[in-house]
Amino acid sequence: MTTFEVALGGPTDWGIDTSATTVFDFDYKGGRDQLLRLYDKGTRRQWIGSDRLDWSLDVDPEGPVGMPDELHPLFGTPWWDKMTDKERVEARRHLEAWRFSQFMHGEQGALICTAKIVQTVPDVDSKFYAATQVIDEARHVEVYSRYLYDKVQLVYPLNKNLESLLNDVIQDSRWDMTYLGMQVLIEGLALAAFGLIRNAATEPLAKALNAYVMQDEARHVTFGRIALRDYYPQLTQAERDEREEFCVDACYRMRDRFLGEEVWERLGLPQEASDYVEHSDLLRSFRNYLFTRIVPIIKDIGLWGPRITKAFTDMGVIEYAESDLDAEMANDEMAAEELDKKRMRHIEEVASQA
Ligand SMILES: [Fe+2]
Ligand SMILES: [Fe+2]
């Protein structure tokens, strides 16, 4: 097997100072039924990364994930047409390595944010649920990093836009801002991106990994929705406006997160190629698609004033407000269960042949 350079530079650690207050809740009996049911579900649905996923599958490090070329941002551009076969292999491999690396770093952000929620959220039922999510997020970091280091053998550092968003969310001392930034915005965006890979990837390990992570994420988004739907009506209009403003700014920043300039630079492409990709129809529809989950969630939690509706209208994603979130989440659960059934059938077949 060819040996690749694995980690592409970047710092080895990152510290963020925060002044958040750690809160005890002594009302042990005041739990909300819906949240306690979600906690019960989160506890029962735990899984082990090394058992549920088949790591013995061979993944070609030269063509990981197996996304169709038509979905590569460079596909159809003069730069793609000029590439040799070897250069196209690199273009595919670097794009997937970059994308999965941002998933992995984002998952570590989720791990840290959820641990922070355990400390700062005022209600014990939310602390219970968040505790199950902490282990989910640790598992997500584990499976993405294992896929990257063992299979793709190429890891990109944290993207600058994602870094600045994580910094703002973690630094903010208000518990609901951690939810809003992480559970609603970052996870909402990630869910859409994971979904694209789950549905379009042809490499079975990457497909299953994303499907199983999505099954957990569907619960996480529900957690954010329950907590914020209860809390936001209690705030003043000025406080809600401030949160809306934060969402508008974060959404614009996130739209710029998936441009992949680091990849084009690494591949030695000119700035012109990066600009071309940024304005291409494919990337525009991909960036819009990333908002399929965020828009209905923001509407659902009641941050639906003129600032946010104007921003979503300008971005061309306002129509997602009408999508059926519960149906999407049920579909995420079903997709993972289908894969489990398939896996069990395969295990039974192998056992019967032995
Ligand atoms: Fe996660
Ligand atoms: Fe999550």
Coordinates of C-alpha atoms and ligand atoms in Angstrom, one line a residue:
M1 CA 0.0 0.0 0.0
T2 CA 1.2 3.5 -0.8
T3 CA 2.2 5.5 2.3
F4 CA 0.7 9.0 2.4
E5 CA 1.4 12.1 4.4
V6 CA -1.4 11.9 6.9
A7 CA -1.8 15.1 9.0
L8 CA -1.5 18.3 7.0
G9 CA 0.0 20.7 9.6
G10 CA -2.1 22.9 11.8
P11 CA -1.8 23.3 15.6
T12 CA -1.9 20.2 17.9
D13 CA -4.2 21.8 20.5
W14 CA -6.4 24.9 21.1
G15 CA -7.5 26.6 24.4
I16 CA -10.6 28.8 24.8
D17 CA -11.2 30.9 27.9
T18 CA -14.8 31.1 29.1
S19 CA -16.6 32.6 32.1
A20 CA -19.7 30.3 32.1
T21 CA -21.4 29.6 35.4
T22 CA -21.8 26.0 36.5
V23 CA -25.3 25.4 37.9
F24 CA -26.7 22.7 40.2
D25 CA -30.4 21.9 40.1
F26 CA -31.9 20.5 43.3
D27 CA -35.3 20.0 41.9
Y28 CA -34.8 16.3 41.0
K29 CA -38.4 15.6 40.4
G30 CA -39.2 18.4 38.1
G31 CA -38.2 16.7 34.8
R32 CA -40.3 17.2 31.6
D33 CA -41.8 14.0 30.2
Q34 CA -40.7 14.6 26.7
L35 CA -37.1 15.3 27.7
L36 CA -37.0 12.3 30.1
R37 CA -38.3 10.1 27.2
L38 CA -35.5 11.4 25.0
Y39 CA -33.0 10.7 27.7
D40 CA -34.3 7.1 28.0
K41 CA -34.1 6.7 24.2
G42 CA -30.5 8.2 24.1
T43 CA -29.4 5.7 26.8
R44 CA -30.9 2.7 25.0
R45 CA -29.6 3.6 21.6
Q46 CA -25.9 3.7 22.5
W47 CA -23.7 1.8 20.1
I48 CA -20.0 0.8 19.9
G49 CA -18.1 2.1 16.9
S50 CA -15.8 -0.9 16.6
D51 CA -18.7 -3.4 16.6
R52 CA -21.5 -1.8 14.6
L53 CA -19.2 -0.7 11.7
D54 CA -17.3 -3.2 9.6
W55 CA -13.8 -1.8 9.8
S56 CA -12.4 -4.8 8.0
L57 CA -13.8 -3.4 4.7
D58 CA -11.0 -2.3 2.4
V59 CA -11.3 1.4 1.5
D60 CA -9.1 2.5 -1.4
P61 CA -7.2 5.5 0.0
E62 CA -7.1 6.8 -3.6
G63 CA -10.9 6.9 -3.9
P64 CA -12.5 7.0 -0.4
V65 CA -16.2 7.6 0.2
G66 CA -17.1 7.0 -3.4
M67 CA -19.1 10.1 -4.2
P68 CA -20.1 10.5 -7.9
D69 CA -17.8 12.8 -9.9
E70 CA -20.8 14.9 -10.9
L71 CA -20.9 16.1 -7.3
H72 CA -17.3 17.2 -7.2
P73 CA -17.2 21.0 -7.3
L74 CA -14.5 21.0 -10.0
F75 CA -16.4 18.6 -12.3
G76 CA -17.1 20.1 -15.6
T77 CA -14.7 23.0 -15.1
P78 CA -11.8 23.6 -17.5
W79 CA -9.4 22.6 -14.6
W80 CA -11.1 19.2 -14.2
D81 CA -11.1 18.6 -18.0
K82 CA -7.3 19.3 -18.1
M83 CA -6.5 16.9 -15.3
T84 CA -4.8 13.6 -15.8
D85 CA -6.3 10.5 -14.2
K86 CA -3.8 10.7 -11.4
E87 CA -4.6 14.4 -10.7
R88 CA -8.3 13.5 -10.6
V89 CA -7.6 10.8 -8.0
E90 CA -5.9 13.5 -5.9
A91 CA -8.8 15.9 -6.4
R92 CA -11.3 13.3 -5.1
R93 CA -9.1 12.2 -2.2
H94 CA -8.3 15.7 -1.0
L95 CA -11.9 16.8 -1.1
E96 CA -13.2 13.9 0.9
A97 CA -10.3 14.2 3.4
W98 CA -11.1 17.8 3.9
R99 CA -14.8 17.3 4.2
F100 CA -14.4 14.4 6.7
S101 CA -11.8 16.3 8.7
Q102 CA -14.2 19.2 9.2
F103 CA -16.9 16.7 10.3
M104 CA -14.3 15.3 12.8
H105 CA -13.3 18.7 14.2
G106 CA -17.0 19.8 14.3
E107 CA -17.8 16.6 16.3
Q108 CA -15.1 17.5 18.8
G109 CA -16.7 20.9 19.1
A110 CA -20.1 19.1 19.7
L111 CA -18.4 16.9 22.4
I112 CA -17.0 20.0 24.2
C113 CA -20.3 22.0 23.8
T114 CA -22.4 19.2 25.2
A115 CA -20.1 18.7 28.2
K116 CA -20.5 22.5 28.7
I117 CA -24.3 22.2 28.5
V118 CA -24.2 19.5 31.3
Q119 CA -22.5 22.1 33.5
T120 CA -24.4 25.3 32.6
V121 CA -28.0 24.3 31.8
P122 CA -30.2 25.0 34.8
D123 CA -32.5 21.9 34.6
V124 CA -31.5 18.5 35.7
D125 CA -33.6 16.7 33.0
S126 CA -31.5 18.6 30.4
K127 CA -28.3 17.6 32.2
F128 CA -29.4 14.0 32.0
Y129 CA -30.0 14.1 28.3
A130 CA -26.9 16.1 27.5
A131 CA -24.9 13.4 29.4
T132 CA -26.0 10.8 26.9
Q133 CA -25.1 13.1 24.1
V134 CA -21.6 13.6 25.4
I135 CA -20.9 9.9 24.8
D136 CA -22.6 10.0 21.4
E137 CA -20.3 12.9 20.3
A138 CA -17.2 11.1 21.6
R139 CA -18.1 8.2 19.5
H140 CA -18.6 10.4 16.4
V141 CA -15.1 11.9 16.9
E142 CA -13.8 8.3 17.2
V143 CA -15.4 7.0 14.0
Y144 CA -14.6 9.9 11.8
S145 CA -11.0 10.0 13.0
R146 CA -10.6 6.3 12.5
Y147 CA -12.0 6.5 9.0
L148 CA -9.6 9.4 8.2
Y149 CA -6.4 8.1 9.8
D150 CA -6.8 4.4 8.9
K151 CA -8.6 4.5 5.6
V152 CA -8.2 7.9 3.9
Q153 CA -4.8 8.5 5.4
L154 CA -5.1 12.2 5.0
V155 CA -6.2 14.8 7.6
Y156 CA -6.9 18.5 7.1
P157 CA -6.7 21.1 10.0
L158 CA -9.8 22.9 11.3
N159 CA -11.2 25.3 8.7
K160 CA -11.0 29.0 9.7
N161 CA -14.7 29.7 9.4
L162 CA -15.6 26.7 11.5
E163 CA -13.0 27.7 14.0
S164 CA -14.3 31.2 14.5
L165 CA -17.9 29.9 14.9
L166 CA -16.8 27.3 17.4
N167 CA -14.9 30.0 19.3
D168 CA -17.9 32.2 19.6
V169 CA -20.2 29.4 20.7
I170 CA -17.9 28.0 23.3
Q171 CA -16.8 31.5 24.6
D172 CA -20.4 32.7 25.2
S173 CA -21.4 32.2 28.9
R174 CA -25.2 31.9 28.2
W175 CA -26.3 28.3 28.2
D176 CA -28.9 28.8 25.4
M177 CA -26.3 30.2 23.1
T178 CA -24.4 26.9 23.2
Y179 CA -27.6 25.1 22.2
L180 CA -28.4 27.6 19.5
G181 CA -24.9 27.6 18.0
M182 CA -24.1 23.9 18.3
Q183 CA -27.4 21.9 18.5
V184 CA -29.3 24.1 16.0
L185 CA -26.9 25.7 13.6
I186 CA -23.7 23.6 13.4
E187 CA -25.5 20.3 13.9
G188 CA -28.3 21.3 11.6
L189 CA -25.9 22.1 8.9
A190 CA -23.9 18.9 9.5
L191 CA -27.0 16.8 9.3
A192 CA -27.7 18.0 5.8
A193 CA -24.1 17.3 4.8
F194 CA -24.0 13.8 6.4
G195 CA -27.3 13.1 4.6
L196 CA -25.8 13.9 1.2
I197 CA -23.0 11.4 1.8
R198 CA -25.3 8.7 3.3
N199 CA -27.5 8.9 0.2
A200 CA -24.9 9.3 -2.5
A201 CA -21.7 7.5 -1.3
T202 CA -20.9 4.2 -2.9
E203 CA -18.2 3.1 -0.4
P204 CA -20.2 1.1 2.2
L205 CA -18.2 2.0 5.3
A206 CA -18.5 5.8 4.8
K207 CA -22.2 5.3 4.0
A208 CA -22.9 3.3 7.1
L209 CA -20.8 5.6 9.3
N210 CA -22.8 8.7 8.2
A211 CA -26.2 6.9 8.6
Y212 CA -25.4 5.8 12.2
V213 CA -24.1 9.2 13.2
M214 CA -27.3 10.7 11.7
Q215 CA -29.4 8.5 13.8
D216 CA -27.8 10.0 16.9
E217 CA -27.9 13.5 15.5
A218 CA -31.7 13.3 15.0
R219 CA -32.0 13.0 18.8
H220 CA -29.6 15.9 19.4
V221 CA -31.5 18.3 17.2
T222 CA -34.7 17.2 19.0
F223 CA -33.0 18.1 22.3
G224 CA -32.1 21.6 21.1
R225 CA -35.7 22.1 19.8
I226 CA -37.4 21.0 23.1
A227 CA -35.1 23.1 25.3
L228 CA -35.2 26.3 23.2
R229 CA -38.9 26.1 22.3
D230 CA -39.6 26.2 26.1
Y231 CA -37.1 29.0 26.8
Y232 CA -37.3 31.5 24.0
P233 CA -40.9 32.7 24.7
Q234 CA -39.7 33.7 28.2
L235 CA -37.1 36.1 26.8
T236 CA -37.7 39.8 26.0
Q237 CA -38.0 40.8 22.4
A238 CA -34.6 42.5 22.6
E239 CA -33.0 39.3 23.8
R240 CA -34.7 37.3 21.1
D241 CA -33.6 39.9 18.5
E242 CA -30.0 39.4 19.6
R243 CA -30.2 35.7 19.1
E244 CA -31.7 36.2 15.7
E245 CA -28.9 38.5 14.8
F246 CA -26.4 35.8 15.9
C247 CA -28.2 33.2 13.7
V248 CA -28.1 35.5 10.6
D249 CA -24.3 36.2 11.1
A250 CA -23.6 32.5 11.8
C251 CA -25.6 31.3 8.7
Y252 CA -23.7 33.6 6.4
R253 CA -20.4 32.4 7.9
M254 CA -21.4 28.8 7.6
R255 CA -22.4 29.2 4.0
D256 CA -18.7 30.1 3.5
R257 CA -17.5 27.0 5.4
F258 CA -17.9 24.5 2.6
L259 CA -16.0 26.3 -0.1
G260 CA -12.9 24.1 0.3
E261 CA -10.3 26.8 -0.6
E262 CA -7.7 24.8 1.3
V263 CA -8.2 21.9 -1.1
W264 CA -7.9 23.9 -4.3
E265 CA -4.7 25.6 -2.9
R266 CA -3.3 22.2 -1.9
L267 CA -4.0 20.9 -5.4
G268 CA -2.0 23.8 -6.8
L269 CA -5.0 25.3 -8.6
P270 CA -5.1 29.1 -9.4
Q271 CA -7.2 31.6 -7.4
E272 CA -9.3 31.8 -10.6
A273 CA -10.4 28.2 -10.1
S274 CA -11.4 28.9 -6.5
D275 CA -13.5 31.9 -7.6
Y276 CA -15.1 29.9 -10.4
V277 CA -16.1 27.1 -8.0
E278 CA -17.5 29.6 -5.5
H279 CA -19.9 31.0 -8.0
S280 CA -20.7 27.7 -9.8
D281 CA -24.3 26.5 -10.0
L282 CA -23.3 23.2 -8.3
L283 CA -21.8 24.8 -5.3
R284 CA -24.7 27.3 -5.0
S285 CA -27.2 24.4 -4.9
F286 CA -25.0 22.4 -2.5
R287 CA -24.7 25.4 -0.1
N288 CA -28.5 26.0 -0.3
Y289 CA -29.1 22.3 0.4
L290 CA -27.0 22.6 3.6
F291 CA -29.8 24.7 5.0
T292 CA -32.6 22.2 4.6
R293 CA -32.5 21.3 8.3
I294 CA -31.6 24.6 9.9
V295 CA -34.4 26.7 8.4
P296 CA -37.4 24.7 9.7
I297 CA -35.7 24.3 13.2
I298 CA -35.2 28.0 13.6
K299 CA -38.8 28.5 12.7
D300 CA -39.8 25.8 15.1
I301 CA -38.0 27.4 18.1
G302 CA -39.6 30.7 17.5
L303 CA -36.7 32.9 16.2
W304 CA -38.8 33.8 13.2
G305 CA -38.6 37.6 13.0
P306 CA -37.9 39.9 10.1
R307 CA -34.1 39.7 10.4
I308 CA -33.9 35.9 9.9
T309 CA -36.6 35.7 7.3
K310 CA -35.0 38.4 5.3
A311 CA -31.6 36.6 5.5
F312 CA -33.1 33.3 4.4
T313 CA -35.0 34.9 1.6
D314 CA -31.7 36.6 0.4
M315 CA -29.9 33.3 0.6
G316 CA -32.7 31.6 -1.4
V317 CA -33.5 29.0 1.3
I318 CA -36.7 30.3 2.8
E319 CA -38.9 27.6 1.2
Y320 CA -37.2 25.0 3.5
A321 CA -39.3 26.5 6.4
E322 CA -42.2 24.4 5.2
S323 CA -40.4 21.0 5.2
D324 CA -41.6 18.3 7.6
L325 CA -38.8 18.0 10.2
D326 CA -40.4 15.1 12.1
A327 CA -40.6 13.1 8.8
E328 CA -36.9 13.8 8.0
M329 CA -35.9 12.7 11.5
A330 CA -38.0 9.5 11.2
N331 CA -36.3 8.8 7.9
D332 CA -32.9 9.2 9.5
E333 CA -33.8 6.6 12.1
M334 CA -35.2 4.3 9.5
A335 CA -32.1 4.5 7.2
A336 CA -29.8 3.4 10.1
E337 CA -32.2 0.6 11.0
E338 CA -32.3 -0.7 7.4
L339 CA -28.5 -0.8 7.4
D340 CA -28.6 -2.8 10.7
K341 CA -31.0 -5.3 9.2
K342 CA -28.7 -5.7 6.1
R343 CA -25.7 -6.2 8.3
M344 CA -27.5 -8.9 10.4
R345 CA -28.6 -10.7 7.2
H346 CA -25.0 -10.7 6.0
I347 CA -23.7 -12.0 9.4
E348 CA -26.3 -14.8 9.3
E349 CA -25.4 -15.7 5.7
V350 CA -21.7 -15.9 6.6
A351 CA -22.5 -18.0 9.7
S352 CA -24.7 -20.5 7.7
Q353 CA -21.9 -21.0 5.2
A354 CA -19.3 -21.7 7.8
Ligands
FE1 FE -22.2 14.4 16.5
FE2 FE -24.7 15.9 17.8

